[in-house]
XYZ file of C-alpha atoms in Angstrom:
573
model
C 4.871 -36.547 -40.573
C 7.532 -34.062 -39.445
C 8.708 -34.614 -35.943
C 8.550 -31.826 -33.374
C 12.345 -31.576 -33.228
C 12.503 -31.116 -37.052
C 9.677 -28.604 -36.884
C 11.391 -26.717 -34.000
C 14.522 -26.418 -36.047
C 12.669 -25.281 -39.199
C 10.751 -22.572 -37.284
C 13.981 -21.457 -35.591
C 15.563 -20.928 -38.958
C 12.565 -18.789 -40.104
C 12.910 -16.357 -37.204
C 15.469 -13.987 -38.831
C 13.249 -13.606 -41.818
C 10.236 -12.905 -39.700
C 12.275 -10.158 -37.877
C 13.498 -8.755 -41.160
C 9.935 -8.420 -42.281
C 9.479 -5.506 -39.839
C 12.808 -3.928 -40.879
C 16.528 -4.420 -40.777
C 16.786 -2.740 -37.397
C 14.161 -4.918 -35.588
C 15.629 -6.686 -32.648
C 13.969 -9.401 -30.471
C 15.544 -12.530 -28.912
C 14.721 -15.926 -30.397
C 11.151 -17.277 -29.734
C 10.456 -19.984 -27.175
C 9.366 -22.959 -29.233
C 7.486 -25.361 -26.976
C 7.454 -29.141 -27.907
C 5.199 -30.047 -24.993
C 1.591 -28.925 -24.736
C 1.266 -25.645 -22.895
C -2.380 -25.517 -22.351
C -2.754 -22.237 -24.128
C -5.853 -21.692 -26.394
C -3.607 -20.615 -29.423
C -0.568 -22.030 -31.289
C 1.408 -18.762 -30.566
C 1.156 -15.928 -28.223
C 3.302 -12.918 -27.150
C 4.419 -11.767 -23.690
C 4.890 -8.185 -22.799
C 6.214 -8.949 -19.330
C 9.209 -10.825 -20.825
C 9.152 -9.250 -24.337
C 9.211 -12.492 -26.134
C 7.252 -14.808 -28.458
C 5.985 -18.255 -27.622
C 4.856 -21.021 -30.032
C 3.262 -24.260 -29.078
C 4.381 -26.655 -31.878
C 1.984 -29.394 -30.706
C -0.950 -27.064 -31.561
C 0.854 -26.093 -34.847
C 0.815 -29.733 -35.934
C -2.758 -30.308 -34.695
C -4.018 -27.348 -36.660
C -1.950 -28.148 -39.749
C -0.204 -24.864 -40.015
C 3.437 -26.171 -40.041
C 4.149 -24.391 -43.265
C 3.205 -20.949 -42.106
C 6.075 -20.207 -39.763
C 6.798 -16.847 -41.381
C 3.181 -15.618 -40.971
C 2.856 -16.862 -37.411
C 6.199 -15.439 -36.185
C 5.821 -12.118 -37.965
C 2.340 -11.653 -36.564
C 3.642 -12.127 -33.034
C 6.561 -9.769 -33.617
C 3.967 -7.222 -34.754
C 2.455 -7.241 -31.362
C 5.727 -5.938 -29.992
C 6.330 -3.422 -32.687
C 2.929 -2.157 -33.783
C 0.117 -3.029 -31.321
C 0.175 -2.902 -28.407
C 3.985 -2.566 -28.175
C 4.235 -2.223 -24.385
C 2.259 -2.666 -21.213
C 1.097 1.033 -21.078
C -0.261 0.901 -24.682
C -1.771 -2.543 -23.857
C -3.732 -1.019 -20.991
C -4.703 2.071 -22.976
C -6.146 -0.019 -25.777
C -8.046 -2.187 -23.378
C -9.372 0.978 -21.584
C -10.811 2.279 -24.763
C -12.314 -1.123 -25.619
C -13.975 -1.235 -22.247
C -15.651 2.122 -23.070
C -17.127 0.579 -26.253
C -18.286 -2.714 -24.682
C -19.877 -0.871 -21.768
C -20.588 -3.758 -19.284
C -18.985 -6.683 -21.115
C -15.830 -6.598 -19.130
C -15.014 -10.342 -19.687
C -14.563 -9.620 -23.438
C -12.067 -6.611 -23.007
C -8.929 -8.809 -23.429
C -10.319 -10.743 -26.383
C -11.640 -7.721 -28.334
C -8.472 -5.767 -27.604
C -6.346 -8.542 -29.060
C -8.618 -8.942 -32.075
C -8.373 -5.176 -32.878
C -4.574 -5.353 -32.686
C -4.698 -8.510 -34.806
C -6.593 -6.620 -37.491
C -4.030 -3.848 -37.617
C -1.001 -6.132 -37.696
C -2.413 -8.647 -40.193
C -3.366 -5.861 -42.575
C 0.122 -4.402 -42.435
C 1.642 -7.818 -43.043
C -0.557 -8.687 -45.955
C -0.687 -5.317 -47.714
C 2.758 -3.743 -47.025
C 5.155 -6.377 -45.799
C 4.671 -9.189 -48.206
C 3.500 -11.878 -45.664
C 0.721 -14.104 -46.766
C -1.520 -14.017 -43.722
C -4.493 -14.838 -45.933
C -2.995 -18.280 -46.690
C -2.686 -18.978 -42.919
C -6.395 -18.022 -42.323
C -7.441 -20.198 -45.374
C -5.455 -23.166 -44.036
C -7.211 -22.964 -40.693
C -10.595 -22.975 -42.426
C -13.824 -20.861 -41.948
C -15.220 -20.416 -38.350
C -18.427 -21.888 -36.955
C -21.575 -20.445 -38.476
C -22.648 -19.141 -35.061
C -19.380 -17.469 -34.260
C -20.420 -13.998 -35.416
C -17.340 -12.357 -33.865
C -14.800 -14.220 -36.014
C -17.066 -13.954 -39.091
C -16.954 -10.209 -38.668
C -13.194 -10.257 -38.355
C -12.502 -12.602 -41.257
C -15.014 -10.916 -43.566
C -13.210 -7.643 -42.784
C -9.922 -9.186 -43.822
C -11.415 -10.377 -47.082
C -12.509 -6.846 -47.815
C -9.220 -5.320 -46.705
C -7.147 -7.619 -48.841
C -9.370 -7.698 -51.925
C -10.215 -11.432 -51.592
C -13.236 -13.137 -53.159
C -16.105 -13.432 -50.785
C -15.944 -16.674 -49.065
C -12.215 -17.104 -49.114
C -11.918 -16.919 -45.346
C -15.471 -17.266 -44.147
C -16.679 -20.026 -46.482
C -20.401 -20.202 -47.178
C -21.397 -18.623 -43.773
C -23.755 -15.581 -43.639
C -21.683 -12.626 -42.560
C -22.353 -9.090 -41.548
C -21.141 -7.464 -44.790
C -22.147 -3.843 -43.996
C -20.418 -3.897 -40.550
C -17.359 -5.688 -42.056
C -17.159 -2.884 -44.695
C -17.318 -0.173 -41.927
C -14.723 -2.164 -39.846
C -12.391 -2.342 -42.872
C -12.562 1.509 -43.139
C -11.950 1.829 -39.383
C -8.809 -0.396 -39.762
C -7.470 1.787 -42.504
C -8.262 5.039 -40.681
C -6.533 4.064 -37.510
C -3.760 1.845 -38.990
C -1.085 3.693 -36.976
C -3.233 4.676 -33.994
C -4.329 1.520 -32.177
C -5.548 3.357 -29.131
C -7.590 5.831 -31.077
C -9.618 3.249 -32.943
C -10.107 0.712 -30.154
C -13.390 2.193 -28.762
C -14.904 2.397 -32.185
C -14.080 -1.274 -32.790
C -15.608 -2.287 -29.543
C -18.775 -0.195 -30.340
C -18.997 -1.893 -33.680
C -18.758 -5.373 -32.122
C -21.320 -4.672 -29.557
C -23.788 -3.234 -32.043
C -23.242 -6.049 -34.567
C -23.372 -9.137 -32.352
C -26.405 -9.913 -30.241
C -25.692 -9.053 -26.592
C -26.819 -12.468 -25.477
C -24.175 -14.000 -27.665
C -21.466 -11.555 -26.325
C -22.419 -12.254 -22.744
C -22.071 -16.101 -23.292
C -18.831 -15.768 -25.329
C -15.368 -16.228 -23.671
C -13.348 -16.574 -26.784
C -13.814 -17.262 -30.449
C -14.193 -20.934 -31.316
C -12.144 -21.046 -34.494
C -9.073 -18.698 -34.511
C -8.205 -17.731 -30.923
C -6.704 -14.584 -29.509
C -2.793 -14.765 -29.065
C -2.415 -12.566 -26.001
C -0.576 -14.310 -23.244
C -1.442 -14.197 -19.595
C -0.358 -10.926 -17.966
C 0.350 -11.340 -14.342
C 2.949 -8.675 -13.779
C 4.307 -7.522 -10.410
C 1.194 -5.729 -9.329
C 2.373 -2.368 -10.673
C 0.335 -0.051 -12.851
C 2.052 1.191 -15.992
C 3.069 4.825 -15.490
C 1.047 7.497 -17.293
C -2.202 5.429 -17.694
C -3.879 6.814 -14.625
C -3.494 10.464 -15.841
C -4.203 9.936 -19.563
C -7.002 12.420 -20.235
C -8.305 10.463 -23.281
C -9.042 7.109 -21.892
C -12.345 8.004 -20.181
C -13.763 9.914 -23.053
C -16.805 8.616 -24.782
C -16.382 6.331 -27.610
C -17.770 7.078 -31.178
C -19.231 4.458 -33.433
C -17.423 4.178 -36.706
C -20.494 5.173 -38.606
C -20.231 8.607 -36.940
C -16.479 8.942 -36.955
C -15.253 11.495 -39.445
C -11.954 9.691 -39.855
C -13.799 6.625 -40.995
C -16.728 7.795 -43.155
C -15.604 11.489 -43.894
C -16.836 14.679 -42.337
C -19.372 15.337 -45.108
C -21.339 12.099 -44.141
C -21.339 12.784 -40.342
C -23.692 15.156 -38.538
C -22.063 18.067 -36.784
C -20.101 16.500 -33.993
C -19.456 18.255 -30.681
C -15.731 19.192 -30.036
C -15.628 16.724 -26.956
C -16.819 13.851 -29.221
C -13.810 13.920 -31.444
C -12.012 10.529 -31.132
C -8.838 10.864 -29.225
C -9.584 14.372 -27.974
C -8.086 15.280 -24.624
C -11.257 15.809 -22.794
C -9.893 15.546 -19.303
C -11.784 12.313 -18.741
C -9.067 10.176 -17.141
C -10.271 6.731 -15.980
C -11.464 6.535 -12.450
C -9.476 4.172 -10.043
C -12.237 1.595 -10.061
C -12.593 1.641 -13.800
C -8.760 1.237 -14.231
C -8.682 -1.664 -11.799
C -11.504 -3.339 -13.842
C -9.410 -2.941 -17.076
C -6.291 -4.373 -15.482
C -8.332 -7.311 -14.009
C -9.888 -8.110 -17.374
C -6.242 -8.311 -18.868
C -5.132 -10.803 -16.231
C -3.119 -8.301 -14.192
C -2.443 -9.382 -10.567
C -3.165 -6.006 -9.301
C -5.333 -5.078 -6.388
C -7.747 -2.245 -6.019
C -5.436 -0.693 -3.434
C -2.439 -0.809 -5.688
C -4.339 0.817 -8.472
C -5.625 3.545 -6.223
C -2.065 4.069 -4.813
C -0.654 4.505 -8.412
C -3.674 6.687 -9.471
C -3.339 9.204 -6.681
C 0.474 9.177 -6.890
C 0.267 10.193 -10.542
C -2.453 12.849 -10.042
C -0.737 14.329 -7.055
C 2.631 14.562 -8.589
C 1.729 17.599 -10.701
C 0.451 19.607 -7.754
C 3.163 19.060 -5.139
C 3.794 22.246 -2.924
C 6.902 23.428 -1.104
C 6.956 21.938 2.290
C 8.049 24.048 5.480
C 11.427 23.658 7.106
C 12.803 25.051 10.334
C 16.347 26.286 10.918
C 17.743 25.070 14.119
C 21.235 25.386 15.811
C 23.636 22.579 15.360
C 26.270 21.609 17.846
C 29.576 23.215 16.741
C 32.460 20.801 16.012
C 35.439 21.204 18.290
C 38.723 22.018 16.629
C 41.825 20.212 17.891
C 44.587 22.581 19.172
C 47.956 21.938 20.898
C 48.818 20.657 24.266
C 48.671 22.737 27.446
C 49.699 22.158 31.061
C 47.315 20.094 33.191
C 47.317 21.320 36.738
C 46.318 19.757 40.044
C 42.631 20.426 40.465
C 41.726 20.049 36.828
C 39.400 17.212 35.806
C 41.453 14.119 35.784
C 39.643 12.759 32.648
C 41.126 15.581 30.613
C 44.757 14.370 30.973
C 46.238 13.522 27.569
C 48.227 10.536 28.619
C 49.803 9.923 25.319
C 51.317 13.592 25.293
C 52.230 13.275 28.941
C 54.228 10.026 28.437
C 55.804 11.316 25.357
C 57.088 14.413 27.110
C 58.426 12.456 30.124
C 58.360 8.831 31.222
C 58.178 10.095 34.894
C 54.764 11.456 35.521
C 54.641 14.414 38.122
C 51.125 15.729 38.416
C 51.008 19.498 37.711
C 54.505 19.436 36.385
C 54.741 16.961 33.442
C 51.074 16.392 32.775
C 49.396 17.938 29.886
C 45.942 18.112 28.289
C 44.599 18.654 24.809
C 43.405 22.076 24.040
C 40.342 22.671 21.760
C 39.179 25.770 19.719
C 35.656 26.766 18.945
C 34.347 26.650 15.420
C 33.895 30.382 14.627
C 31.320 29.622 12.011
C 27.685 29.616 13.041
C 26.344 26.027 12.513
C 22.782 25.871 11.478
C 20.935 22.950 9.947
C 17.524 23.038 8.202
C 14.957 20.357 9.142
C 11.723 19.801 7.327
C 8.508 19.997 9.385
C 7.042 16.532 9.698
C 3.310 15.838 8.741
C 0.711 14.125 10.817
C -2.136 13.398 8.356
C -5.665 12.243 9.373
C -8.093 11.149 6.588
C -11.812 10.693 7.245
C -13.112 7.532 5.600
C -16.663 7.492 7.085
C -19.718 6.670 4.976
C -20.229 10.308 3.930
C -16.842 10.352 2.181
C -16.346 8.955 -1.371
C -14.328 5.615 -1.611
C -10.957 6.746 -3.145
C -10.413 3.224 -4.477
C -13.500 3.529 -6.804
C -13.801 7.127 -7.690
C -11.894 10.442 -7.864
C -12.016 11.877 -4.261
C -10.739 15.504 -4.275
C -10.253 15.158 -0.501
C -8.065 12.084 -0.878
C -6.118 13.804 -3.588
C -5.497 16.724 -1.270
C -4.085 14.261 1.360
C -1.857 12.654 -1.311
C -0.568 16.085 -2.332
C 0.322 16.914 1.287
C 1.897 13.644 2.066
C 4.058 13.512 -1.127
C 5.043 17.162 -0.743
C 6.319 16.338 2.746
C 8.167 13.214 1.710
C 9.818 15.122 -1.194
C 11.124 17.555 1.258
C 12.606 14.879 3.454
C 10.119 15.065 6.161
C 8.466 12.091 7.818
C 4.685 11.358 7.637
C 2.209 9.679 9.900
C -0.860 8.893 7.923
C -3.985 7.648 9.633
C -7.334 6.737 8.049
C -10.323 6.885 10.486
C -14.015 6.336 10.680
C -15.972 5.137 13.673
C -14.686 3.917 17.078
C -11.881 1.387 16.650
C -11.843 1.923 12.941
C -8.413 3.246 12.443
C -5.673 2.204 9.961
C -2.474 3.981 8.920
C 1.274 3.902 9.058
C 1.515 3.170 12.703
C 4.006 5.913 13.369
C 6.080 8.371 11.296
C 7.663 6.961 8.173
C 9.301 7.970 4.869
C 7.740 5.022 2.976
C 5.669 6.666 0.267
C 3.762 3.439 -0.561
C 2.738 2.957 3.137
C 1.522 6.507 3.270
C -0.509 6.320 0.133
C -2.069 3.036 1.238
C -3.325 4.800 4.266
C -4.668 7.678 2.002
C -6.656 5.361 -0.086
C -7.915 3.125 2.660
C -11.680 3.153 3.284
C -14.081 2.002 6.087
C -17.383 3.579 5.175
C -18.596 3.562 8.906
C -19.604 6.226 11.389
C -17.559 9.238 12.428
C -15.353 9.539 15.452
C -12.033 11.316 15.267
C -9.175 9.362 16.911
C -8.342 11.899 19.613
C -6.387 9.209 21.607
C -3.880 8.856 18.802
C -3.626 12.552 18.449
C -2.961 12.897 22.262
C -0.276 10.049 22.242
C 1.465 11.595 19.211
C 1.762 15.203 20.472
C 1.024 15.251 24.208
C 2.094 11.762 25.395
C 0.099 9.559 27.746
C -0.154 11.005 31.219
C -1.509 7.751 32.565
C 1.646 5.752 31.665
C 4.044 8.649 31.590
C 4.870 7.952 27.893
C 6.464 10.800 25.960
C 5.002 12.187 22.611
C 5.948 10.019 19.607
C 6.929 12.899 17.393
C 10.506 14.202 17.468
C 10.303 17.758 16.142
C 8.010 20.453 14.602
C 5.000 18.701 12.982
C 2.195 19.970 10.791
C -1.230 18.504 11.649
C -3.550 18.096 8.729
C -6.981 16.724 8.838
C -9.056 15.691 5.727
C -12.693 15.407 6.433
C -16.172 16.965 6.027
C -18.539 18.078 8.779
C -17.535 15.051 10.698
C -14.428 16.985 11.745
C -16.536 18.380 14.545
C -15.731 15.113 16.437
C -12.249 16.319 16.560
C -13.201 19.020 18.990
C -16.328 17.458 20.556
C -17.452 13.886 20.540
C -21.180 13.362 20.293
C -22.796 13.949 23.684
C -19.582 14.950 25.241
C -18.198 18.362 26.486
C -15.738 20.250 24.339
C -12.324 18.459 24.311
C -9.306 20.638 24.288
C -6.914 17.982 22.989
C -6.867 19.161 19.278
C -5.927 22.712 20.264
C -3.301 21.523 22.760
C -1.780 19.105 20.186
C -1.617 21.935 17.696
C 0.352 24.176 20.011
C 2.608 21.261 21.102
C 3.274 20.187 17.550
C 4.638 23.644 16.739
C 4.148 23.133 13.014
C 0.651 24.664 12.271
C -2.499 22.828 11.410
C -4.860 22.533 8.450
C -8.427 21.356 8.081
C -9.202 20.500 4.455
C -12.952 20.004 4.575
C -15.486 18.743 1.979
C -18.013 21.406 2.991
C -19.208 24.585 1.297
C -17.376 27.844 1.952
C -20.377 28.935 4.010
C -20.174 25.866 6.228
C -16.315 26.379 6.539
C -16.902 29.698 8.221
C -18.947 27.883 10.884
C -15.971 25.538 11.632
C -13.561 28.401 12.003
C -15.078 29.207 15.395
C -14.211 25.797 16.762
C -11.042 25.269 14.901
C -8.884 26.525 17.697
C -5.997 27.719 15.686
C -6.288 25.494 12.636
C -6.573 26.906 9.139
C -9.809 25.846 7.466
C -10.027 25.079 3.740
C -13.194 24.257 1.756
C -12.377 21.637 -0.869
C -15.403 20.492 -2.806
C -14.727 20.779 -6.534
C -11.508 20.371 -8.589
C -11.131 24.158 -8.645
C -11.304 24.187 -4.822
C -8.580 21.607 -4.722
C -6.316 23.802 -6.890
C -7.066 26.847 -4.766
C -6.295 24.831 -1.692
C -2.931 23.720 -3.078
C -1.924 27.309 -4.201
C -2.873 28.858 -0.845
C -1.146 26.136 1.168
C 2.027 26.918 -0.681
C 1.662 30.666 -0.429
C 0.167 31.049 3.063
C 0.514 28.072 5.263
C 4.020 27.022 4.146
C 4.945 30.651 3.923
C 4.592 31.038 7.679
C 1.051 32.455 8.191
C 0.096 29.266 9.889
C -2.939 30.686 11.562
C -4.618 32.163 8.473
C -7.907 30.569 7.413
C -8.341 30.274 3.592
C -11.234 28.969 1.643
């Protein structure tokens, strides 16, 4: 029996040939060949975090595939070069698989990996001269009740022109579905994301749901995707991809698979891969990442989601010119006379002129000239942002909330201009969270934007008062340091900003607006008709109705044209 050390050396020598299989320019550092059990369910796996290939040689020996180093290593390289290539594509494929599996989230990672395996193995067997069929035959047929692997292996038999039973043995297989799957693989051989939903739909329609719900991984040939922990970040571009949330199409209805002549007339928005504008919602994206093993929280996903969606709509943020103290220019020395301020004596010049100091005779002072240029600096207006997260508002961590997106646009616009932002999420009494002061930390601000309480409604007037008017009881000064724009994101609960329930009208909001000296905005999730009613109590704040996506875009354009242009009192809807 070959020792693990000898096996390790032999597989290491095969690595250059495995790389060359994918082309002379392929580059990837040597694989990690483990000689101690790793506890992984497969003999080999790939890591997108570290961009490397791992092999557990103890499992290689156990499964008797020592002579198939080229097939194993070339397959894992294929995950880095063909499917999924990188973390962003990994998530995109999984997102489309989730669409097809509907509610079987625990199988997203497995089915994604099997779909990529089909594409890679077909390329190796048909085009690159690697005998993947021999490796599958060496492993042996799957269990008779493992319908998922029977579907995959029967598909491979059809793709590679093998006699029936070469890979699946005497087991009963879903031949019609395998034939359809083989056509799907060929149709999407260079488009792993485009065909992923169709494969998942085929799996769900072929295998009994009870079997899928009970399945965790195939029992014969296991998936080779390694654990994905990551740093909690979300791959850039995934949140705004307009194709990921589009409905999936079963391969039997996909023109690319069966031909347009055999498919009933398909609506334009049903074309696979069409940009329908259906980006994944934050909650769905978090589910996908969690199913892949990403150590990413719902808050981190929501922060990334709103950052990406807001980036394309950032608006110019206001700035204010203000005088800057002129720099004094040094001139020559002039006599210091008795009666002048003693602190202005230039003792160095005085002692240099004469070692004997005679006040008014030998004493001198430094003369200064004023800078003739007018010194003016431009300072951006800061932003004090208040976001309603009462029960009547959508949870931005789960679904698209136009109001939260409006808040993200304002906050990121201010930060881009160099302003400081204080972001506060509020709901009922004592339900307040936020940045705890003005900051330029975009992550801290966006965490406040996506926070959610879901309670009652009571605007935090105490915080507004402390920020812009100070605290008369303690004599504390306002916490802001310059002109500040006050923006409130709410619905009809904004009425508590001007009058708490059962209390008389409170002038704090209007007084804070005038003290802030940077204008004020109320972006409300109310109809334009209702917005007219709030104008009467707005006390100088500009009122905007933001209900639909079109309203959001109108709000952004008018904020840029009117509010930031100087017409701070104008009300726009």
